[in-house]
Coordinates of N, CA, C and O in Angstrom, one line a residue:
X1 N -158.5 22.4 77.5 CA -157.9 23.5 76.7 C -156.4 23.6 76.9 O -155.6 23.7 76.0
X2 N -156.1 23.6 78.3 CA -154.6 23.5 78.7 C -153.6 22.3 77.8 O -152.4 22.4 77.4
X3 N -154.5 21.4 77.8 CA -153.7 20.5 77.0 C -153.5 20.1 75.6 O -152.6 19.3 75.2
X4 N -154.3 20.8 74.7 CA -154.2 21.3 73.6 C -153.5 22.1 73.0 O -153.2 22.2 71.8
X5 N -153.1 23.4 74.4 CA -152.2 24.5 73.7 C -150.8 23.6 74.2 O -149.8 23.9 73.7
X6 N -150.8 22.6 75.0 CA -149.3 21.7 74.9 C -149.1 21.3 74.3 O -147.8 21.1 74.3
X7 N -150.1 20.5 73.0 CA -149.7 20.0 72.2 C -149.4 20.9 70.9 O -148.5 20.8 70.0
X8 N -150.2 21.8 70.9 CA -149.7 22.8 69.8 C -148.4 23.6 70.1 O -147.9 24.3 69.2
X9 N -147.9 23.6 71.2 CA -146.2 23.9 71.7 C -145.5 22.9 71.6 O -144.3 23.0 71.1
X10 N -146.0 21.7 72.0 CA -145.3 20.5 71.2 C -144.6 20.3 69.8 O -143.4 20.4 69.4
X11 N -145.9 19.9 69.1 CA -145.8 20.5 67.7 C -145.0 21.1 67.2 O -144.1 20.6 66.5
X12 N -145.2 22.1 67.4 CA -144.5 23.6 66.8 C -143.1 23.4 67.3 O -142.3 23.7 66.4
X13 N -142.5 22.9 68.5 CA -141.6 22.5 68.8 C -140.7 21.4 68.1 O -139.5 21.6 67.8
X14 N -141.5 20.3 67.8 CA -141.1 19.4 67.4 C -141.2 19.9 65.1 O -140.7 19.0 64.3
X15 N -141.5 20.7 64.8 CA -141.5 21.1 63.7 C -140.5 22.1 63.1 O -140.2 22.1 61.9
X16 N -140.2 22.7 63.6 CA -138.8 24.1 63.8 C -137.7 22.8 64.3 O -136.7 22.9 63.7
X17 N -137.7 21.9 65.1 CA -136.4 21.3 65.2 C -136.2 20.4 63.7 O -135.2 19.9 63.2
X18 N -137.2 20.4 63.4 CA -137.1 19.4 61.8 C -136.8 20.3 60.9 O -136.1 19.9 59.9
X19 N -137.2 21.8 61.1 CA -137.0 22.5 59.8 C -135.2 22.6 60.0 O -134.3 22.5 59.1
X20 N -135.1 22.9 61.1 CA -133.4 23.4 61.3 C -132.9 21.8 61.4 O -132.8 22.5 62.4
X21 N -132.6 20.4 61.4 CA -132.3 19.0 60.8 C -132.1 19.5 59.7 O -131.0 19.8 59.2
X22 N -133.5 19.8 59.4 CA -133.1 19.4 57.3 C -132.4 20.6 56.7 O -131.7 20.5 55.7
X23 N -132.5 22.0 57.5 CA -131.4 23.0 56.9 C -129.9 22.4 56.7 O -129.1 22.6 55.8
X24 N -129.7 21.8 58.0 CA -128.2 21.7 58.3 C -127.9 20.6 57.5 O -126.7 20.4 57.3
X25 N -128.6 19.7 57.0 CA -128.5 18.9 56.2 C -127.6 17.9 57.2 O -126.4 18.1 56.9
X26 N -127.7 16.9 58.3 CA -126.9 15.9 58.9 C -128.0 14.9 59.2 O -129.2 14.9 59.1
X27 N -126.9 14.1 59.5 CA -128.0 12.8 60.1 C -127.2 11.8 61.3 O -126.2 11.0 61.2
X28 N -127.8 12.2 62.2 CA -127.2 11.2 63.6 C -127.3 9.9 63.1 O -128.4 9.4 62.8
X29 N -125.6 9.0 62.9 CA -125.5 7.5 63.2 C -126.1 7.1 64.6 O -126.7 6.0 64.9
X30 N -125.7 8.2 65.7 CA -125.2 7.3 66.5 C -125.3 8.6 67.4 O -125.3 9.7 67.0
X31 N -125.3 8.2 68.8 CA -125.2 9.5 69.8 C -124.2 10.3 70.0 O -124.3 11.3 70.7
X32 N -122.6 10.0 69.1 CA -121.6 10.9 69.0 C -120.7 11.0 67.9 O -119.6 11.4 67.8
X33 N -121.8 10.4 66.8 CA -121.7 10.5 65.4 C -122.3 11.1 64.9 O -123.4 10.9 65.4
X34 N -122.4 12.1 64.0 CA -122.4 13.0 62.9 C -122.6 13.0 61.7 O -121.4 13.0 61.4
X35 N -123.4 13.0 60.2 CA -122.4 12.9 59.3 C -123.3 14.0 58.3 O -124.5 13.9 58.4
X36 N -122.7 15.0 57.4 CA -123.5 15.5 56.4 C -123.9 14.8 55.4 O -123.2 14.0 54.7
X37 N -124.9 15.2 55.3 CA -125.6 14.7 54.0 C -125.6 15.6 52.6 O -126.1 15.6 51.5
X38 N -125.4 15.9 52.9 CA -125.1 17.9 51.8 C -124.1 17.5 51.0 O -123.2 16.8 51.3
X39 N -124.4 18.1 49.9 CA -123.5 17.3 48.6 C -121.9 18.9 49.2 O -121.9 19.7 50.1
X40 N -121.2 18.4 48.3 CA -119.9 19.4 49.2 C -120.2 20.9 47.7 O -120.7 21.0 46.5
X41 N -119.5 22.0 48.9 CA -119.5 23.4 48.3 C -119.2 23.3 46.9 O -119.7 23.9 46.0
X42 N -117.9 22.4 46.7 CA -117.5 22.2 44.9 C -118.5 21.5 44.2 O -118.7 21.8 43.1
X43 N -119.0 20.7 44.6 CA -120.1 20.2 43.7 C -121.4 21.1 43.4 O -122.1 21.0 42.4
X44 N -121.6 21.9 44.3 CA -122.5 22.8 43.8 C -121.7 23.8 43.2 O -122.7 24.2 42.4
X45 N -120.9 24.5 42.9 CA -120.5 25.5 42.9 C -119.2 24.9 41.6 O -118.0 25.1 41.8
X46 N -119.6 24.4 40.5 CA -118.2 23.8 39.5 C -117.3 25.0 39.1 O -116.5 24.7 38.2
X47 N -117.3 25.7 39.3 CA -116.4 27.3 38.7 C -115.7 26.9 40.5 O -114.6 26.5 40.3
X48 N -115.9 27.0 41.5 CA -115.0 27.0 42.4 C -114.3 25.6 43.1 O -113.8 25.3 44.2
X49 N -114.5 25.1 41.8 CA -113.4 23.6 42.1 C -112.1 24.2 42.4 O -111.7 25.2 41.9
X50 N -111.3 23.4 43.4 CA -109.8 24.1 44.1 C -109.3 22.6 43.6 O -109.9 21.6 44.0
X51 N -108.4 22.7 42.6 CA -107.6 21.7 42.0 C -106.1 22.3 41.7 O -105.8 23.4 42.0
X52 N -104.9 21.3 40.9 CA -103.7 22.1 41.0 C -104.0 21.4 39.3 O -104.8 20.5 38.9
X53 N -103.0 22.1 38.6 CA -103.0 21.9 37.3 C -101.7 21.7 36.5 O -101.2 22.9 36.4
X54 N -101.0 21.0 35.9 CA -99.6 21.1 35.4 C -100.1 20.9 33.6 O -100.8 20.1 33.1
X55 N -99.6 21.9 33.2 CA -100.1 21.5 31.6 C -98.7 21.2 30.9 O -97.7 21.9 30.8
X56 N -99.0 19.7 30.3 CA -97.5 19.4 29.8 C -97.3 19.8 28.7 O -98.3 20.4 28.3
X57 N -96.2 19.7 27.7 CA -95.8 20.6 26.3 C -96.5 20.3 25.6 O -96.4 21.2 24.7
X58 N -97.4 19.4 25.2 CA -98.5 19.0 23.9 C -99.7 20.3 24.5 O -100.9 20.4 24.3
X59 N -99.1 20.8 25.0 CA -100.4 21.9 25.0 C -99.8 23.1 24.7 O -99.4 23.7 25.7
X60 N -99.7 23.7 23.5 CA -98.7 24.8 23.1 C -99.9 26.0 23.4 O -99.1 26.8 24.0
X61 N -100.8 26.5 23.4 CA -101.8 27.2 22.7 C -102.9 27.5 24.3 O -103.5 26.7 24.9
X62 N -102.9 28.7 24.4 CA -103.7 29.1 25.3 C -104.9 28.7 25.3 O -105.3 28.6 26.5
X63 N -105.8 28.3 24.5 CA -107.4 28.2 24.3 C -107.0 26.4 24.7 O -107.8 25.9 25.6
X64 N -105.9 25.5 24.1 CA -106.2 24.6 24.3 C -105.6 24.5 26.2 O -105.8 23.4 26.7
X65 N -105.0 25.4 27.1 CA -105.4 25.1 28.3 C -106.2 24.9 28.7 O -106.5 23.9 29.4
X66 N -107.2 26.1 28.3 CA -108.7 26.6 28.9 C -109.4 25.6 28.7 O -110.4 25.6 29.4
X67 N -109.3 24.3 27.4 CA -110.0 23.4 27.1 C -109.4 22.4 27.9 O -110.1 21.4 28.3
X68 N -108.2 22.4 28.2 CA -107.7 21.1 28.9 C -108.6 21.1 30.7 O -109.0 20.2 31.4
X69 N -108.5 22.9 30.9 CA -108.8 23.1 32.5 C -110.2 22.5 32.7 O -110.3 21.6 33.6
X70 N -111.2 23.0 31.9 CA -112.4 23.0 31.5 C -113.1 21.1 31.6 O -114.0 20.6 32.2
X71 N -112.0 20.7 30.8 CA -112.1 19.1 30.5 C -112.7 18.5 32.1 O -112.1 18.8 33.2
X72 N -113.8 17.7 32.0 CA -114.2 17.1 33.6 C -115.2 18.0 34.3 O -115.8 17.6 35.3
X73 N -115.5 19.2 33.9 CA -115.9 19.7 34.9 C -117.2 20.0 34.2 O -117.9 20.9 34.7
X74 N -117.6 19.6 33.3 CA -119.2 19.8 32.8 C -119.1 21.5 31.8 O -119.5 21.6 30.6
X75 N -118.8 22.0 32.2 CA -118.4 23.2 31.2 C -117.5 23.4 29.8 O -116.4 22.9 29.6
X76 N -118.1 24.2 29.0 CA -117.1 23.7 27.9 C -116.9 25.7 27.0 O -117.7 26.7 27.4
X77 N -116.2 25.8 26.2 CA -115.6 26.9 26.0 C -116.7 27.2 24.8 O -117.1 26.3 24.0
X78 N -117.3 29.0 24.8 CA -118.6 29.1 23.9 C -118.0 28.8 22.0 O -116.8 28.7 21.8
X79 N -118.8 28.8 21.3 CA -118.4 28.3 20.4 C -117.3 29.9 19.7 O -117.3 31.1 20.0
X80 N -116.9 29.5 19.0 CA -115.8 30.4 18.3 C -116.3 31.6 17.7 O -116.1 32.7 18.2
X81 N -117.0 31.5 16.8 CA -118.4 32.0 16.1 C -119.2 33.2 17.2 O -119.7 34.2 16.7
X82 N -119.2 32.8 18.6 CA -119.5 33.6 19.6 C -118.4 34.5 20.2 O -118.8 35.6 20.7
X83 N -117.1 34.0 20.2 CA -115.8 35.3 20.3 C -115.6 36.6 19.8 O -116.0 36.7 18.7
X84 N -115.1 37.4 20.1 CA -115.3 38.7 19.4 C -113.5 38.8 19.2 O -113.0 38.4 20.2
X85 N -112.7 39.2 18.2 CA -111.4 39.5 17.2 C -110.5 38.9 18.2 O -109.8 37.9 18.0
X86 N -110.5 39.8 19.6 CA -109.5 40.0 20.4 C -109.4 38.4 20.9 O -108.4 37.7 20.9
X87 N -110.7 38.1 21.3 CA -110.5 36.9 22.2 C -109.9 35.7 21.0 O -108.9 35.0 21.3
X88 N -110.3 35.6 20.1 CA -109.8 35.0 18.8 C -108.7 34.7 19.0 O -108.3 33.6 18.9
X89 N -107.8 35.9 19.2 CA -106.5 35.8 18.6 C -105.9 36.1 20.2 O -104.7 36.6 20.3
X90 N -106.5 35.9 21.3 CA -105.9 35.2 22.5 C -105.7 33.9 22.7 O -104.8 33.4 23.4
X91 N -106.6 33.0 21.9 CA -106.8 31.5 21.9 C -105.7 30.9 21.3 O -105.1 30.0 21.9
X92 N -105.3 31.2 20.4 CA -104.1 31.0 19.7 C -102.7 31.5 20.1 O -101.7 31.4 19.2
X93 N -102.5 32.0 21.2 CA -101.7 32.9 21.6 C -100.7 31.5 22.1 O -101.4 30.5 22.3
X94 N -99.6 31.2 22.2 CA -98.7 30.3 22.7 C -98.6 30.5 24.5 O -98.1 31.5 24.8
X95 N -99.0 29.5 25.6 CA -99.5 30.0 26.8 C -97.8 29.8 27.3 O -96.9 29.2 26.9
X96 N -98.2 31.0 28.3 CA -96.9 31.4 29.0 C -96.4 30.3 29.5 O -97.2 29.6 30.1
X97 N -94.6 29.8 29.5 CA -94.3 29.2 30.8 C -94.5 29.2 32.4 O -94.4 28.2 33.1
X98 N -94.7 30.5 32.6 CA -95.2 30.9 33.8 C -96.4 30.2 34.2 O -96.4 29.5 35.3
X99 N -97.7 30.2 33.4 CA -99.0 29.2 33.5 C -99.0 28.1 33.0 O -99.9 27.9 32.2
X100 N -98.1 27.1 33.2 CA -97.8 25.7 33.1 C -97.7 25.5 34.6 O -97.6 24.3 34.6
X101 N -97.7 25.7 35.4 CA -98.3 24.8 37.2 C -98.8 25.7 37.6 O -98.2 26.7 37.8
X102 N -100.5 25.6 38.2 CA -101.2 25.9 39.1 C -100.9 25.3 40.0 O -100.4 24.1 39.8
X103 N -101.2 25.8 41.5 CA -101.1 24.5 42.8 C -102.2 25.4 43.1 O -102.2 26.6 43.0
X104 N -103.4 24.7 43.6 CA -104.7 24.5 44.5 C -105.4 26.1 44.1 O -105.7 26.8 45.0
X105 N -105.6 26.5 43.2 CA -105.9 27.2 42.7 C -108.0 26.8 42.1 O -108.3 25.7 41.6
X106 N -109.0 28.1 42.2 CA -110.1 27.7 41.7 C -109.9 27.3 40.5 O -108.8 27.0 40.1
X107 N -110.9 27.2 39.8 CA -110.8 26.9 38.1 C -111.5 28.0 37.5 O -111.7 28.0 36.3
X108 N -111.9 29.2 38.3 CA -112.1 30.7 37.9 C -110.9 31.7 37.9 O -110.6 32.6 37.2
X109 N -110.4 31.0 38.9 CA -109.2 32.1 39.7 C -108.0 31.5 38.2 O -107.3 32.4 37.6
X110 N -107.9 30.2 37.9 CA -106.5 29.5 37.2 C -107.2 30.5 35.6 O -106.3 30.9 34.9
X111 N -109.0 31.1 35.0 CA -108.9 30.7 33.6 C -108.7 32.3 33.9 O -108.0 32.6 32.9
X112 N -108.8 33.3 34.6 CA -108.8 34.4 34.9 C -107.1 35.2 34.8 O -106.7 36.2 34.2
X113 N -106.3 34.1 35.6 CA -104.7 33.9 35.3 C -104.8 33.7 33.9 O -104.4 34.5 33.1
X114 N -105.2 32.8 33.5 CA -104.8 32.6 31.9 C -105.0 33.6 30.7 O -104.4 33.9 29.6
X115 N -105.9 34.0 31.1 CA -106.6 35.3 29.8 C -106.2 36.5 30.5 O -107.0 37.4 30.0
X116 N -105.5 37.0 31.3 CA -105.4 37.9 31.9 C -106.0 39.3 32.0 O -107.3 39.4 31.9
X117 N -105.2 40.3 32.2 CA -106.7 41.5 32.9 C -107.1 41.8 31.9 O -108.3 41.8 32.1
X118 N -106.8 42.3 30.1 CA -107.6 42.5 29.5 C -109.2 41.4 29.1 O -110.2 41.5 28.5
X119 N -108.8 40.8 29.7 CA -110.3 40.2 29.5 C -110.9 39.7 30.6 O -110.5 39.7 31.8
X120 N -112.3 39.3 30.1 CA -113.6 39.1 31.6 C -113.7 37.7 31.1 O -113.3 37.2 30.0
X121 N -114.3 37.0 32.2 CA -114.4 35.3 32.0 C -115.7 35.7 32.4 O -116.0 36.7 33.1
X122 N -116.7 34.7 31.7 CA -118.4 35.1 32.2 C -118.6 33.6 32.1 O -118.2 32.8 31.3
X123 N -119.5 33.2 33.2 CA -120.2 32.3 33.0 C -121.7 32.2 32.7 O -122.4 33.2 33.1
X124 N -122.3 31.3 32.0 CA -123.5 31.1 31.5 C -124.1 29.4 32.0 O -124.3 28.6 31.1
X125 N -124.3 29.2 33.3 CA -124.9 28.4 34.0 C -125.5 27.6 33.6 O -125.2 26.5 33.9
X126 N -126.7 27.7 32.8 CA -127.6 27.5 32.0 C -127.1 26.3 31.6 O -127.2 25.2 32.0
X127 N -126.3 26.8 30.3 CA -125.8 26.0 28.8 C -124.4 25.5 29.7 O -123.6 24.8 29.1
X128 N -124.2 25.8 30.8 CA -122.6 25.8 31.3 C -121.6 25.6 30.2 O -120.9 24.6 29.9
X129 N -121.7 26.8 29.7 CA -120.4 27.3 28.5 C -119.7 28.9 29.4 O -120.3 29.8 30.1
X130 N -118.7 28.8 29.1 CA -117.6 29.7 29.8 C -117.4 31.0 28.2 O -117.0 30.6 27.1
X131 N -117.7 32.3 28.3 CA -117.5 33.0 27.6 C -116.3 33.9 28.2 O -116.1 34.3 29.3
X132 N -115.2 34.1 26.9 CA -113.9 34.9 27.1 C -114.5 36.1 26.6 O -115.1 35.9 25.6
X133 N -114.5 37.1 26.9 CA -114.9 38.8 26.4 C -114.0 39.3 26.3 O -113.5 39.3 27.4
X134 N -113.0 40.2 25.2 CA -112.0 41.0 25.6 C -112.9 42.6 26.4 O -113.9 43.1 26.0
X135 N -112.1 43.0 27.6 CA -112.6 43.9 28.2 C -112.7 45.6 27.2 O -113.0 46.7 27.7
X136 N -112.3 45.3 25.6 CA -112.0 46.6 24.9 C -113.3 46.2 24.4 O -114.2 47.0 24.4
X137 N -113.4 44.8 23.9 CA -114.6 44.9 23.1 C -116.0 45.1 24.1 O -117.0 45.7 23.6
X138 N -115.9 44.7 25.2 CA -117.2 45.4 25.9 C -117.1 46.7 26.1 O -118.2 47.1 26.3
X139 N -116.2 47.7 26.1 CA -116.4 49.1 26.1 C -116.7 50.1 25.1 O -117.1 51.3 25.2
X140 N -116.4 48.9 23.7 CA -116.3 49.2 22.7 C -118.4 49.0 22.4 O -119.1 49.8 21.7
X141 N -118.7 48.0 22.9 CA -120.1 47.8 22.5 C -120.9 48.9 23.4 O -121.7 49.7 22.9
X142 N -120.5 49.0 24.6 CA -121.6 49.8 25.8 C -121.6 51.4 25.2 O -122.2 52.3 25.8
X143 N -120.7 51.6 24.1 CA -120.7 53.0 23.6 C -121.4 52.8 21.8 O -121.4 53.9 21.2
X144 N -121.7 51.9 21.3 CA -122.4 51.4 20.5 C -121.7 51.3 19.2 O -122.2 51.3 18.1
X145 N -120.2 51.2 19.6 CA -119.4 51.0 18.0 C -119.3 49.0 18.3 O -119.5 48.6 19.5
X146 N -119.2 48.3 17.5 CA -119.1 47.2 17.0 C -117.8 46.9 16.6 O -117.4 47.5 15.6
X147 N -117.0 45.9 17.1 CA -115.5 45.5 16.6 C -115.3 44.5 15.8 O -114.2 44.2 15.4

């Protein structure tokens, strides 16, 4: 009996050190080698890519940053048809000199700079399409008038 509850401490021992291996996601080369095997935080996480961005003069037009930012990263801007007046007539807006160089900035934090505080950036994971909201037109819906 004694040696059956060793082996079920064994066990159990040797099972919890595999569960916490595969959490941590590494894998010993070597007795003072290391390496993760875990895909990295930006790849899981495409909205928190840390990139720097320079947008050159062929890009006059705010919507076409957000499409240039966008460009590579699997995400793409919701269709037009889905914007509501305000965001419309942000897209077309001529983008500031000011937001022509990001340095190491997210790609949440840079489209959030770009459309500034009147509007919300939403993601939709799913379809990974990026929705612009102006912040009047959602205040304007949550009280049930329509813009």
């Amino acid at each position: 009996m004694k040696n059956v509850n060793k082996i079920l401490i064994g066990l159990t021992m040797v099972s919890l050190f595999n569960q916490a291996h595969a959490i941590e996601k590494t894998y010993d080369i070597s007795k003072f080698v290391e390496i993760d095997v875990d895909t990295g935080y930006q790849q899981r996480n495409l909205t928190n890519i840390v990139a720097s961005y320079q947008f050159n003069n062929d890009i006059i037009f705010i919507g076409q940053a957000i499409n240039y930012a966008l460009n590579g990263t699997g995400y793409s801007l919701v269709s037009p048809k889905n914007l509501d007046t305000n965001t419309l007539h942000l897209l077309i807006k001529q983008l500031p000199e000011v937001h022509r160089n990001f340095s190491y900035v997210t790609l949440d934090n840079l489209l959030k700079a770009i459309v500034g505080p009147a509007y919300k950036v939403q993601y939709d994971h799913t379809n990974r399409e990026v929705l612009i909201i102006s912040k009047e037109y959602l205040e304007a819906k949550s009280k049930g008038e329509e813009k």
